[in-house]
């Protein structure tokens, strides 16, 4: 006889293997029935009356203290935007002052700067203010650019100059 690599099983070993297989099958069946019970149970996170994706509003009293560091962003603007920016800058200043953000228009350098103050109560508003001055520098009208300060509105500037190989 050729050796197949397996030792012949006696009846007690074979019975033991059958018992283990039966016990494993029974455990598997119990686990699947338990999973079936869990699947049918009510889950609090699957409540349809609650909108889990709704952003929570950040109120003025939510932050415990003032920001620890001052953050500021500056954006350069083209010379042809200078006249329009000079006209609307008081409105920009008043809109940002409500949020506790300081802004500065430098006509000599051709730059707009926003920075946090001790009165800033929303830590994310500085990024929204940065987006506002970016939009103003990119020839977006003030009424449209002010929408970037809202919590449910986001803006992004996509540079498409390098996306095509032919410049014509």
mmCIF file of C-alpha atoms in Angstrom:
data_model
loop_
_atom_site.group_PDB
_atom_site.id
_atom_site.type_symbol
_atom_site.label_atom_id
_atom_site.label_comp_id
_atom_site.label_asym_id
_atom_site.label_seq_id
_atom_site.Cartn_x
_atom_site.Cartn_y
_atom_site.Cartn_z
ATOM 1 C CA UNK A 1 0.000 0.000 0.000
ATOM 2 C CA UNK A 2 1.044 3.534 -0.667
ATOM 3 C CA UNK A 3 1.222 5.987 2.179
ATOM 4 C CA UNK A 4 -1.258 8.806 1.549
ATOM 5 C CA UNK A 5 -0.095 10.990 4.392
ATOM 6 C CA UNK A 6 -3.141 10.377 6.580
ATOM 7 C CA UNK A 7 -3.315 7.981 9.459
ATOM 8 C CA UNK A 8 -6.280 5.605 9.422
ATOM 9 C CA UNK A 9 -9.064 6.724 11.763
ATOM 10 C CA UNK A 10 -10.410 4.418 14.383
ATOM 11 C CA UNK A 11 -14.079 4.554 15.334
ATOM 12 C CA UNK A 12 -13.592 6.677 18.492
ATOM 13 C CA UNK A 13 -11.659 9.387 16.601
ATOM 14 C CA UNK A 14 -14.252 9.409 13.832
ATOM 15 C CA UNK A 15 -17.064 9.770 16.391
ATOM 16 C CA UNK A 16 -15.212 12.640 18.053
ATOM 17 C CA UNK A 17 -14.882 14.458 14.697
ATOM 18 C CA UNK A 18 -18.601 13.988 14.013
ATOM 19 C CA UNK A 19 -19.493 15.394 17.442
ATOM 20 C CA UNK A 20 -17.261 18.437 16.872
ATOM 21 C CA UNK A 21 -18.799 19.037 13.454
ATOM 22 C CA UNK A 22 -22.320 18.751 14.886
ATOM 23 C CA UNK A 23 -21.449 21.147 17.729
ATOM 24 C CA UNK A 24 -19.972 23.644 15.253
ATOM 25 C CA UNK A 25 -23.090 23.453 13.081
ATOM 26 C CA UNK A 26 -25.308 23.978 16.115
ATOM 27 C CA UNK A 27 -23.232 27.027 17.199
ATOM 28 C CA UNK A 28 -23.459 28.420 13.695
ATOM 29 C CA UNK A 29 -27.229 27.980 13.688
ATOM 30 C CA UNK A 30 -27.547 29.681 17.095
ATOM 31 C CA UNK A 31 -25.349 32.564 15.968
ATOM 32 C CA UNK A 32 -27.395 33.063 12.795
ATOM 33 C CA UNK A 33 -30.666 33.010 14.771
ATOM 34 C CA UNK A 34 -29.199 35.548 17.225
ATOM 35 C CA UNK A 35 -28.160 37.728 14.291
ATOM 36 C CA UNK A 36 -31.679 37.408 12.948
ATOM 37 C CA UNK A 37 -33.056 38.631 16.276
ATOM 38 C CA UNK A 38 -30.579 41.533 16.313
ATOM 39 C CA UNK A 39 -31.501 42.453 12.776
ATOM 40 C CA UNK A 40 -35.166 42.836 13.712
ATOM 41 C CA UNK A 41 -34.541 44.891 16.874
ATOM 42 C CA UNK A 42 -35.154 48.646 16.878
ATOM 43 C CA UNK A 43 -31.976 50.651 16.565
ATOM 44 C CA UNK A 44 -31.979 54.222 17.880
ATOM 45 C CA UNK A 45 -29.628 55.431 15.145
ATOM 46 C CA UNK A 46 -32.046 54.282 12.422
ATOM 47 C CA UNK A 47 -34.851 56.600 13.528
ATOM 48 C CA UNK A 48 -36.279 58.273 10.433
ATOM 49 C CA UNK A 49 -37.608 61.257 12.358
ATOM 50 C CA UNK A 50 -34.053 62.451 13.132
ATOM 51 C CA UNK A 51 -31.883 63.993 10.414
ATOM 52 C CA UNK A 52 -28.387 62.791 11.313
ATOM 53 C CA UNK A 53 -26.739 64.775 8.514
ATOM 54 C CA UNK A 54 -28.147 68.131 9.565
ATOM 55 C CA UNK A 55 -25.292 70.395 10.687
ATOM 56 C CA UNK A 56 -25.698 71.701 14.204
ATOM 57 C CA UNK A 57 -25.861 75.467 14.484
ATOM 58 C CA UNK A 58 -23.005 77.141 16.335
ATOM 59 C CA UNK A 59 -24.414 79.873 18.588
ATOM 60 C CA UNK A 60 -22.578 82.793 20.085
ATOM 61 C CA UNK A 61 -22.383 81.319 23.607
ATOM 62 C CA UNK A 62 -21.174 77.855 22.561
ATOM 63 C CA UNK A 63 -17.443 78.595 22.784
ATOM 64 C CA UNK A 64 -16.097 78.617 26.347
ATOM 65 C CA UNK A 65 -13.487 81.343 25.883
ATOM 66 C CA UNK A 66 -11.770 83.433 23.251
ATOM 67 C CA UNK A 67 -9.510 81.902 20.618
ATOM 68 C CA UNK A 68 -5.948 81.354 21.814
ATOM 69 C CA UNK A 69 -4.185 82.463 18.631
ATOM 70 C CA UNK A 70 -4.936 85.087 16.022
ATOM 71 C CA UNK A 71 -5.460 83.699 12.543
ATOM 72 C CA UNK A 72 -5.314 85.837 9.456
ATOM 73 C CA UNK A 73 -5.505 85.375 5.707
ATOM 74 C CA UNK A 74 -4.559 87.791 2.955
ATOM 75 C CA UNK A 75 -5.613 87.658 -0.694
ATOM 76 C CA UNK A 76 -4.298 89.795 -3.534
ATOM 77 C CA UNK A 77 -6.749 91.291 -5.982
ATOM 78 C CA UNK A 78 -6.260 92.702 -9.512
ATOM 79 C CA UNK A 79 -6.152 96.447 -10.102
ATOM 80 C CA UNK A 80 -9.430 96.521 -12.054
ATOM 81 C CA UNK A 81 -11.302 95.289 -8.915
ATOM 82 C CA UNK A 82 -10.056 98.208 -6.811
ATOM 83 C CA UNK A 83 -12.944 100.581 -7.606
ATOM 84 C CA UNK A 84 -15.643 97.989 -6.872
ATOM 85 C CA UNK A 85 -13.958 96.827 -3.667
ATOM 86 C CA UNK A 86 -13.631 100.412 -2.421
ATOM 87 C CA UNK A 87 -17.396 100.877 -2.955
ATOM 88 C CA UNK A 88 -18.513 97.696 -1.181
ATOM 89 C CA UNK A 89 -15.868 97.521 1.558
ATOM 90 C CA UNK A 90 -18.060 99.169 4.254
ATOM 91 C CA UNK A 91 -20.673 96.436 3.703
ATOM 92 C CA UNK A 92 -17.984 93.740 3.902
ATOM 93 C CA UNK A 93 -16.666 95.264 7.130
ATOM 94 C CA UNK A 94 -20.122 95.358 8.741
ATOM 95 C CA UNK A 95 -20.906 91.759 7.712
ATOM 96 C CA UNK A 96 -17.626 90.479 9.143
ATOM 97 C CA UNK A 97 -17.893 92.637 12.272
ATOM 98 C CA UNK A 98 -21.114 90.795 13.188
ATOM 99 C CA UNK A 99 -19.069 87.587 13.251
ATOM 100 C CA UNK A 100 -16.195 89.140 15.226
ATOM 101 C CA UNK A 101 -13.738 89.159 12.305
ATOM 102 C CA UNK A 102 -11.554 92.155 11.464
ATOM 103 C CA UNK A 103 -10.876 93.016 7.834
ATOM 104 C CA UNK A 104 -8.536 95.386 6.105
ATOM 105 C CA UNK A 105 -8.342 96.660 2.534
ATOM 106 C CA UNK A 106 -4.864 97.716 1.419
ATOM 107 C CA UNK A 107 -5.133 99.585 -1.881
ATOM 108 C CA UNK A 108 -1.382 100.229 -2.132
ATOM 109 C CA UNK A 109 -0.434 96.526 -2.031
ATOM 110 C CA UNK A 110 -3.686 95.411 -3.638
ATOM 111 C CA UNK A 111 -4.594 92.999 -0.855
ATOM 112 C CA UNK A 112 -7.496 92.162 1.435
ATOM 113 C CA UNK A 113 -6.838 90.726 4.896
ATOM 114 C CA UNK A 114 -9.186 89.059 7.380
ATOM 115 C CA UNK A 115 -8.184 88.144 10.919
ATOM 116 C CA UNK A 116 -9.784 86.865 14.092
ATOM 117 C CA UNK A 117 -10.279 89.094 17.115
ATOM 118 C CA UNK A 118 -11.005 88.464 20.780
ATOM 119 C CA UNK A 119 -14.693 88.856 19.941
ATOM 120 C CA UNK A 120 -14.680 86.004 17.390
ATOM 121 C CA UNK A 121 -17.183 83.440 18.640
ATOM 122 C CA UNK A 122 -17.153 80.938 15.754
ATOM 123 C CA UNK A 123 -13.774 79.249 15.129
ATOM 124 C CA UNK A 124 -14.706 78.242 11.564
ATOM 125 C CA UNK A 125 -15.744 81.742 10.478
ATOM 126 C CA UNK A 126 -12.156 82.708 9.622
ATOM 127 C CA UNK A 127 -12.126 80.107 6.849
ATOM 128 C CA UNK A 128 -15.501 81.361 5.630
ATOM 129 C CA UNK A 129 -14.139 84.936 5.675
ATOM 130 C CA UNK A 130 -11.122 83.773 3.670
ATOM 131 C CA UNK A 131 -13.485 82.284 1.090
ATOM 132 C CA UNK A 132 -15.412 85.576 1.025
ATOM 133 C CA UNK A 133 -12.360 87.657 0.144
ATOM 134 C CA UNK A 134 -11.219 85.044 -2.380
ATOM 135 C CA UNK A 135 -14.564 85.334 -4.128
ATOM 136 C CA UNK A 136 -14.437 89.124 -4.070
ATOM 137 C CA UNK A 137 -10.954 89.015 -5.612
ATOM 138 C CA UNK A 138 -12.302 86.693 -8.344
ATOM 139 C CA UNK A 139 -14.999 89.181 -9.496
ATOM 140 C CA UNK A 140 -17.947 87.649 -7.636
ATOM 141 C CA UNK A 141 -20.536 90.261 -6.627
ATOM 142 C CA UNK A 142 -20.857 91.081 -2.958
ATOM 143 C CA UNK A 143 -24.382 89.675 -2.511
ATOM 144 C CA UNK A 144 -23.280 86.293 -3.885
ATOM 145 C CA UNK A 145 -19.989 86.307 -1.968
ATOM 146 C CA UNK A 146 -21.724 87.060 1.356
ATOM 147 C CA UNK A 147 -23.582 83.758 1.018
ATOM 148 C CA UNK A 148 -20.241 82.052 1.714
ATOM 149 C CA UNK A 149 -20.553 83.165 5.355
ATOM 150 C CA UNK A 150 -23.635 80.981 5.877
ATOM 151 C CA UNK A 151 -23.194 77.599 7.562
ATOM 152 C CA UNK A 152 -24.915 75.588 4.838
ATOM 153 C CA UNK A 153 -23.069 77.196 1.894
ATOM 154 C CA UNK A 154 -19.589 76.265 0.735
ATOM 155 C CA UNK A 155 -17.421 77.698 -1.997
ATOM 156 C CA UNK A 156 -14.338 76.605 -3.832
ATOM 157 C CA UNK A 157 -12.257 78.079 -6.629
ATOM 158 C CA UNK A 158 -11.313 75.535 -9.254
ATOM 159 C CA UNK A 159 -8.407 76.483 -11.475
ATOM 160 C CA UNK A 160 -9.026 74.972 -14.888
ATOM 161 C CA UNK A 161 -6.021 76.488 -16.663
ATOM 162 C CA UNK A 162 -3.890 73.346 -16.526
ATOM 163 C CA UNK A 163 -6.663 70.902 -17.363
ATOM 164 C CA UNK A 164 -6.464 71.258 -21.140
ATOM 165 C CA UNK A 165 -3.375 70.962 -23.290
ATOM 166 C CA UNK A 166 -4.497 73.361 -26.022
ATOM 167 C CA UNK A 167 -4.652 76.993 -24.869
ATOM 168 C CA UNK A 168 -6.933 78.103 -27.738
#
